[in-house]
Amino acid sequence: MNIYKFGGASVRDAESIKNLFQILNTQKTNLIIVVSAMGKMTDALESLCHHYFNKTGETAQALQNIKEYHFNIIRNLFTGDDREVCEKIERLFADLEAVLETEPSLCYDYEYDRIISFGELLSTTIVAAYLEKQGRKAKLVDIRKCIKTDVNYRNANVNPELSGQLCRKVFTFQDTFMYVTQGFIAGTTTNQTTTLGREGSDYTAALLANLLDAESVTIWKDVPGIMSADPKQYDDTEIIPKLSYREAIELSNFGAKVIHPKTIKPIQNKKIPLYVKSFLHPDAPGSVIRELDEKLKLPPIYIDKDHQLLLTLTPRDFSFIAEEKLSAIFSILAKYRLKLNLMQNSAISFSFCIDCADAVFDDFIRELKDEYEVLYNKDVRLITIRHYNDAIIRRLTEDKTILVEQKSRLTARFVVTNN
Ligand code: ASP
Ligand code: MG
């Protein structure tokens, strides 16, 4: 059994879904298809949730846009007599409207997961209906009944034992060769909806592979494979045909967008290979992440993260930045759900780089200012180069001002501003 994951870009319009069907139609093995919300619908639902929770008066319009997007795809995929799919989608929208008509609770993250999950529920319903129409019947599974998590809404932690038992009961392949299910969303034991963190569908695919001992996972993307840099940012990138699990974890943790950082551990634990392939060129080999014995010689691979916030904290009483202070700073970061992308300390200062989170910025800085002198640069870039050499460092930094520099044996990192 193999797992295929299709992200938002691979189901963004009717043509893409037809293309997805073409890819599946050539497959002969048992498959589980994990699907994300269509196109940028998770962003649209995030904005809907914002309007609902903050009562901006724009909820109805935001909902209307989401409805139109989906019904437009349906109109282009199905002929007029397909009442069945329309009814299913109308029912989902009625459920969503029922949520929006209630008074929001005090917990934003809970409301967020209830609303955001409709992206995946809608996309999988449409994809499964289309496959059926094309004669490739696939069973639609509500993953919230199988992957069980705690109540840490928006970044829920999976209970692997319970999820394993439930998944093995559901994905039996006794009366079907193919299942379609949602990425990113999950449920608690009391059937509340949770999510696994933005872009978490890759993680769902990896989890299912682990729990069900799949032979492989394939992530279908709009890039030819794992590239030496993001082809949307740089034009001289090359494809990396194979990577070890370790290298892949390092790269995704440094911010490479190709796979979600949580994806690797579940497949690495069971030594399941993960393929990254282009849905536009399905016959091209793409890249594979797997157990590799040989020491691979890799070209420089670089990750350029923009919108970074660089902070330097100095205790007001000039006390040392020692364990206690660091632990207090880390708790503040955890409280605001900020991910540390780089850090460096001296005797009495601590500098670090995080994603610039406008929503919490003021509160976060205010809290730090209680104890520290705070200096910061907004909108800087963090460039990470794995397997670096002098030429590539020069090329990527020469027209920039370097604010922080770190080098280890394999990795060079620079916090820069554009000149
Ligand atoms: N739809 C979700 C998101 O955009 C999950 C995913 O695409 O992986 O974050
Ligand atoms: Mg997505």
Short mmCIF file of N, CA and C in Angstrom, two decimals, residues 334-404:
data_model
loop_
_atom_site.label_atom_id
_atom_site.label_comp_id
_atom_site.label_asym_id
_atom_site.label_seq_id
_atom_site.Cartn_x
_atom_site.Cartn_y
_atom_site.Cartn_z
N ALA A 334 7.45 30.47 23.86
CA ALA A 334 6.46 29.38 23.76
C ALA A 334 5.06 29.94 23.97
N LYS A 335 4.94 30.86 24.92
CA LYS A 335 3.63 31.45 25.20
C LYS A 335 3.03 32.11 23.95
N TYR A 336 3.88 32.79 23.17
CA TYR A 336 3.39 33.46 21.96
C TYR A 336 3.50 32.57 20.71
N ARG A 337 3.84 31.31 20.92
CA ARG A 337 3.97 30.33 19.82
C ARG A 337 4.95 30.81 18.74
N LEU A 338 6.07 31.37 19.18
CA LEU A 338 7.05 31.86 18.22
C LEU A 338 8.17 30.85 18.08
N LYS A 339 8.55 30.58 16.84
CA LYS A 339 9.58 29.58 16.61
C LYS A 339 10.92 30.27 16.43
N LEU A 340 11.87 29.78 17.20
CA LEU A 340 13.21 30.33 17.15
C LEU A 340 13.93 29.80 15.91
N ASN A 341 14.37 30.69 15.04
CA ASN A 341 15.03 30.21 13.82
C ASN A 341 16.55 30.26 13.92
N LEU A 342 17.04 31.10 14.82
CA LEU A 342 18.50 31.19 15.02
C LEU A 342 18.74 31.87 16.34
N MET A 343 19.78 31.48 17.06
CA MET A 343 20.08 32.20 18.31
C MET A 343 21.58 32.29 18.53
N GLN A 344 21.97 33.29 19.33
CA GLN A 344 23.39 33.52 19.61
C GLN A 344 23.46 34.30 20.93
N ASN A 345 24.39 33.93 21.81
CA ASN A 345 24.46 34.72 23.05
C ASN A 345 25.88 35.17 23.38
N SER A 346 25.95 36.23 24.16
CA SER A 346 27.23 36.67 24.71
C SER A 346 27.02 36.71 26.22
N ALA A 347 27.97 37.28 26.96
CA ALA A 347 27.83 37.26 28.42
C ALA A 347 26.53 37.91 28.87
N ILE A 348 26.22 39.07 28.31
CA ILE A 348 25.02 39.76 28.81
C ILE A 348 24.02 40.12 27.70
N SER A 349 24.11 39.41 26.59
CA SER A 349 23.06 39.65 25.61
C SER A 349 22.67 38.34 24.92
N PHE A 350 21.44 38.32 24.43
CA PHE A 350 20.93 37.15 23.73
C PHE A 350 20.24 37.65 22.47
N SER A 351 20.73 37.19 21.30
CA SER A 351 20.13 37.61 20.04
C SER A 351 19.43 36.42 19.40
N PHE A 352 18.30 36.67 18.78
CA PHE A 352 17.61 35.56 18.11
C PHE A 352 16.72 36.08 16.99
N CYS A 353 16.42 35.16 16.10
CA CYS A 353 15.63 35.47 14.92
C CYS A 353 14.35 34.64 14.97
N ILE A 354 13.21 35.28 14.73
CA ILE A 354 11.93 34.56 14.69
C ILE A 354 11.12 35.05 13.50
N ASP A 355 10.08 34.28 13.14
CA ASP A 355 9.17 34.77 12.11
C ASP A 355 8.46 35.99 12.68
N CYS A 356 8.33 37.01 11.87
CA CYS A 356 7.78 38.27 12.34
C CYS A 356 6.26 38.16 12.47
N ALA A 357 5.79 37.91 13.68
CA ALA A 357 4.35 37.69 13.86
C ALA A 357 3.67 38.98 14.28
N ASP A 358 3.12 39.69 13.29
CA ASP A 358 2.54 41.00 13.57
C ASP A 358 1.45 40.94 14.64
N ALA A 359 0.67 39.85 14.62
CA ALA A 359 -0.49 39.77 15.51
C ALA A 359 -0.09 39.85 16.98
N VAL A 360 1.05 39.31 17.34
CA VAL A 360 1.42 39.29 18.77
C VAL A 360 2.59 40.23 19.07
N PHE A 361 3.10 40.90 18.04
CA PHE A 361 4.33 41.67 18.18
C PHE A 361 4.33 42.63 19.38
N ASP A 362 3.30 43.46 19.48
CA ASP A 362 3.30 44.49 20.54
C ASP A 362 3.30 43.88 21.93
N ASP A 363 2.45 42.87 22.15
CA ASP A 363 2.38 42.24 23.47
C ASP A 363 3.70 41.55 23.81
N PHE A 364 4.25 40.89 22.81
CA PHE A 364 5.49 40.15 23.00
C PHE A 364 6.63 41.09 23.42
N ILE A 365 6.78 42.18 22.68
CA ILE A 365 7.85 43.14 22.96
C ILE A 365 7.62 43.78 24.35
N ARG A 366 6.37 44.09 24.64
CA ARG A 366 6.07 44.71 25.94
C ARG A 366 6.50 43.79 27.07
N GLU A 367 6.19 42.51 26.92
CA GLU A 367 6.54 41.55 27.98
C GLU A 367 8.06 41.45 28.15
N LEU A 368 8.78 41.45 27.05
CA LEU A 368 10.24 41.37 27.13
C LEU A 368 10.82 42.61 27.80
N LYS A 369 10.20 43.75 27.51
CA LYS A 369 10.75 45.03 28.01
C LYS A 369 10.68 45.14 29.53
N ASP A 370 9.83 44.31 30.16
CA ASP A 370 9.80 44.32 31.63
C ASP A 370 11.19 44.07 32.21
N GLU A 371 11.91 43.18 31.58
CA GLU A 371 13.20 42.76 32.17
C GLU A 371 14.42 43.09 31.33
N TYR A 372 14.19 43.36 30.04
CA TYR A 372 15.35 43.51 29.16
C TYR A 372 15.32 44.82 28.38
N GLU A 373 16.51 45.25 28.06
CA GLU A 373 16.67 46.26 27.03
C GLU A 373 16.44 45.53 25.71
N VAL A 374 15.51 46.01 24.89
CA VAL A 374 15.20 45.25 23.66
C VAL A 374 15.57 46.06 22.43
N LEU A 375 16.44 45.49 21.60
CA LEU A 375 16.73 46.10 20.30
C LEU A 375 16.21 45.17 19.24
N TYR A 376 15.61 45.71 18.19
CA TYR A 376 15.16 44.78 17.14
C TYR A 376 15.24 45.37 15.75
N ASN A 377 15.40 44.48 14.77
CA ASN A 377 15.32 44.83 13.35
C ASN A 377 14.17 44.05 12.76
N LYS A 378 13.22 44.76 12.18
CA LYS A 378 12.09 44.07 11.54
C LYS A 378 12.44 43.78 10.08
N ASP A 379 11.79 42.74 9.55
CA ASP A 379 11.92 42.45 8.12
C ASP A 379 13.33 42.21 7.63
N VAL A 380 14.10 41.46 8.40
CA VAL A 380 15.41 41.04 7.91
C VAL A 380 15.25 39.66 7.27
N ARG A 381 16.32 39.17 6.63
CA ARG A 381 16.26 37.83 6.00
C ARG A 381 17.26 36.91 6.66
N LEU A 382 16.89 35.66 6.73
CA LEU A 382 17.79 34.65 7.29
C LEU A 382 18.15 33.69 6.16
N ILE A 383 19.44 33.72 5.79
CA ILE A 383 19.89 32.84 4.70
C ILE A 383 20.68 31.69 5.31
N THR A 384 20.26 30.47 5.01
CA THR A 384 20.97 29.29 5.50
C THR A 384 21.56 28.57 4.30
N ILE A 385 22.85 28.26 4.36
CA ILE A 385 23.47 27.52 3.24
C ILE A 385 24.06 26.22 3.79
N ARG A 386 23.47 25.09 3.36
CA ARG A 386 24.04 23.78 3.71
C ARG A 386 25.10 23.45 2.68
N HIS A 387 26.14 22.76 3.08
CA HIS A 387 27.21 22.35 2.16
C HIS A 387 27.77 23.57 1.42
N TYR A 388 28.10 24.58 2.21
CA TYR A 388 28.50 25.86 1.62
C TYR A 388 29.93 25.84 1.08
N ASN A 389 30.22 26.79 0.21
CA ASN A 389 31.60 27.08 -0.19
C ASN A 389 31.71 28.60 -0.31
N ASP A 390 32.93 29.09 -0.48
CA ASP A 390 33.13 30.54 -0.47
C ASP A 390 32.34 31.24 -1.59
N ALA A 391 32.33 30.58 -2.75
CA ALA A 391 31.68 31.23 -3.90
C ALA A 391 30.19 31.46 -3.63
N ILE A 392 29.54 30.45 -3.07
CA ILE A 392 28.09 30.60 -2.87
C ILE A 392 27.80 31.62 -1.75
N ILE A 393 28.65 31.64 -0.74
CA ILE A 393 28.45 32.64 0.32
C ILE A 393 28.58 34.04 -0.27
N ARG A 394 29.61 34.23 -1.10
CA ARG A 394 29.82 35.54 -1.70
C ARG A 394 28.59 35.92 -2.54
N ARG A 395 28.14 34.97 -3.34
CA ARG A 395 27.02 35.28 -4.24
C ARG A 395 25.75 35.68 -3.49
N LEU A 396 25.49 34.98 -2.39
CA LEU A 396 24.21 35.22 -1.70
C LEU A 396 24.27 36.39 -0.73
N THR A 397 25.48 36.83 -0.36
CA THR A 397 25.53 37.90 0.66
C THR A 397 26.19 39.19 0.17
N GLU A 398 26.78 39.19 -1.04
CA GLU A 398 27.66 40.31 -1.38
C GLU A 398 26.94 41.67 -1.45
N ASP A 399 25.67 41.68 -1.82
CA ASP A 399 25.00 42.97 -1.91
C ASP A 399 24.16 43.25 -0.66
N LYS A 400 24.54 42.61 0.46
CA LYS A 400 23.71 42.76 1.66
C LYS A 400 24.57 43.13 2.88
N THR A 401 23.90 43.66 3.90
CA THR A 401 24.60 43.93 5.16
C THR A 401 24.37 42.75 6.09
N ILE A 402 25.47 42.17 6.57
CA ILE A 402 25.34 41.00 7.44
C ILE A 402 25.23 41.47 8.90
N LEU A 403 24.14 41.07 9.57
CA LEU A 403 23.94 41.46 10.96
C LEU A 403 24.41 40.38 11.92
N VAL A 404 24.22 39.14 11.55
CA VAL A 404 24.68 38.01 12.37
C VAL A 404 25.22 36.95 11.41
#
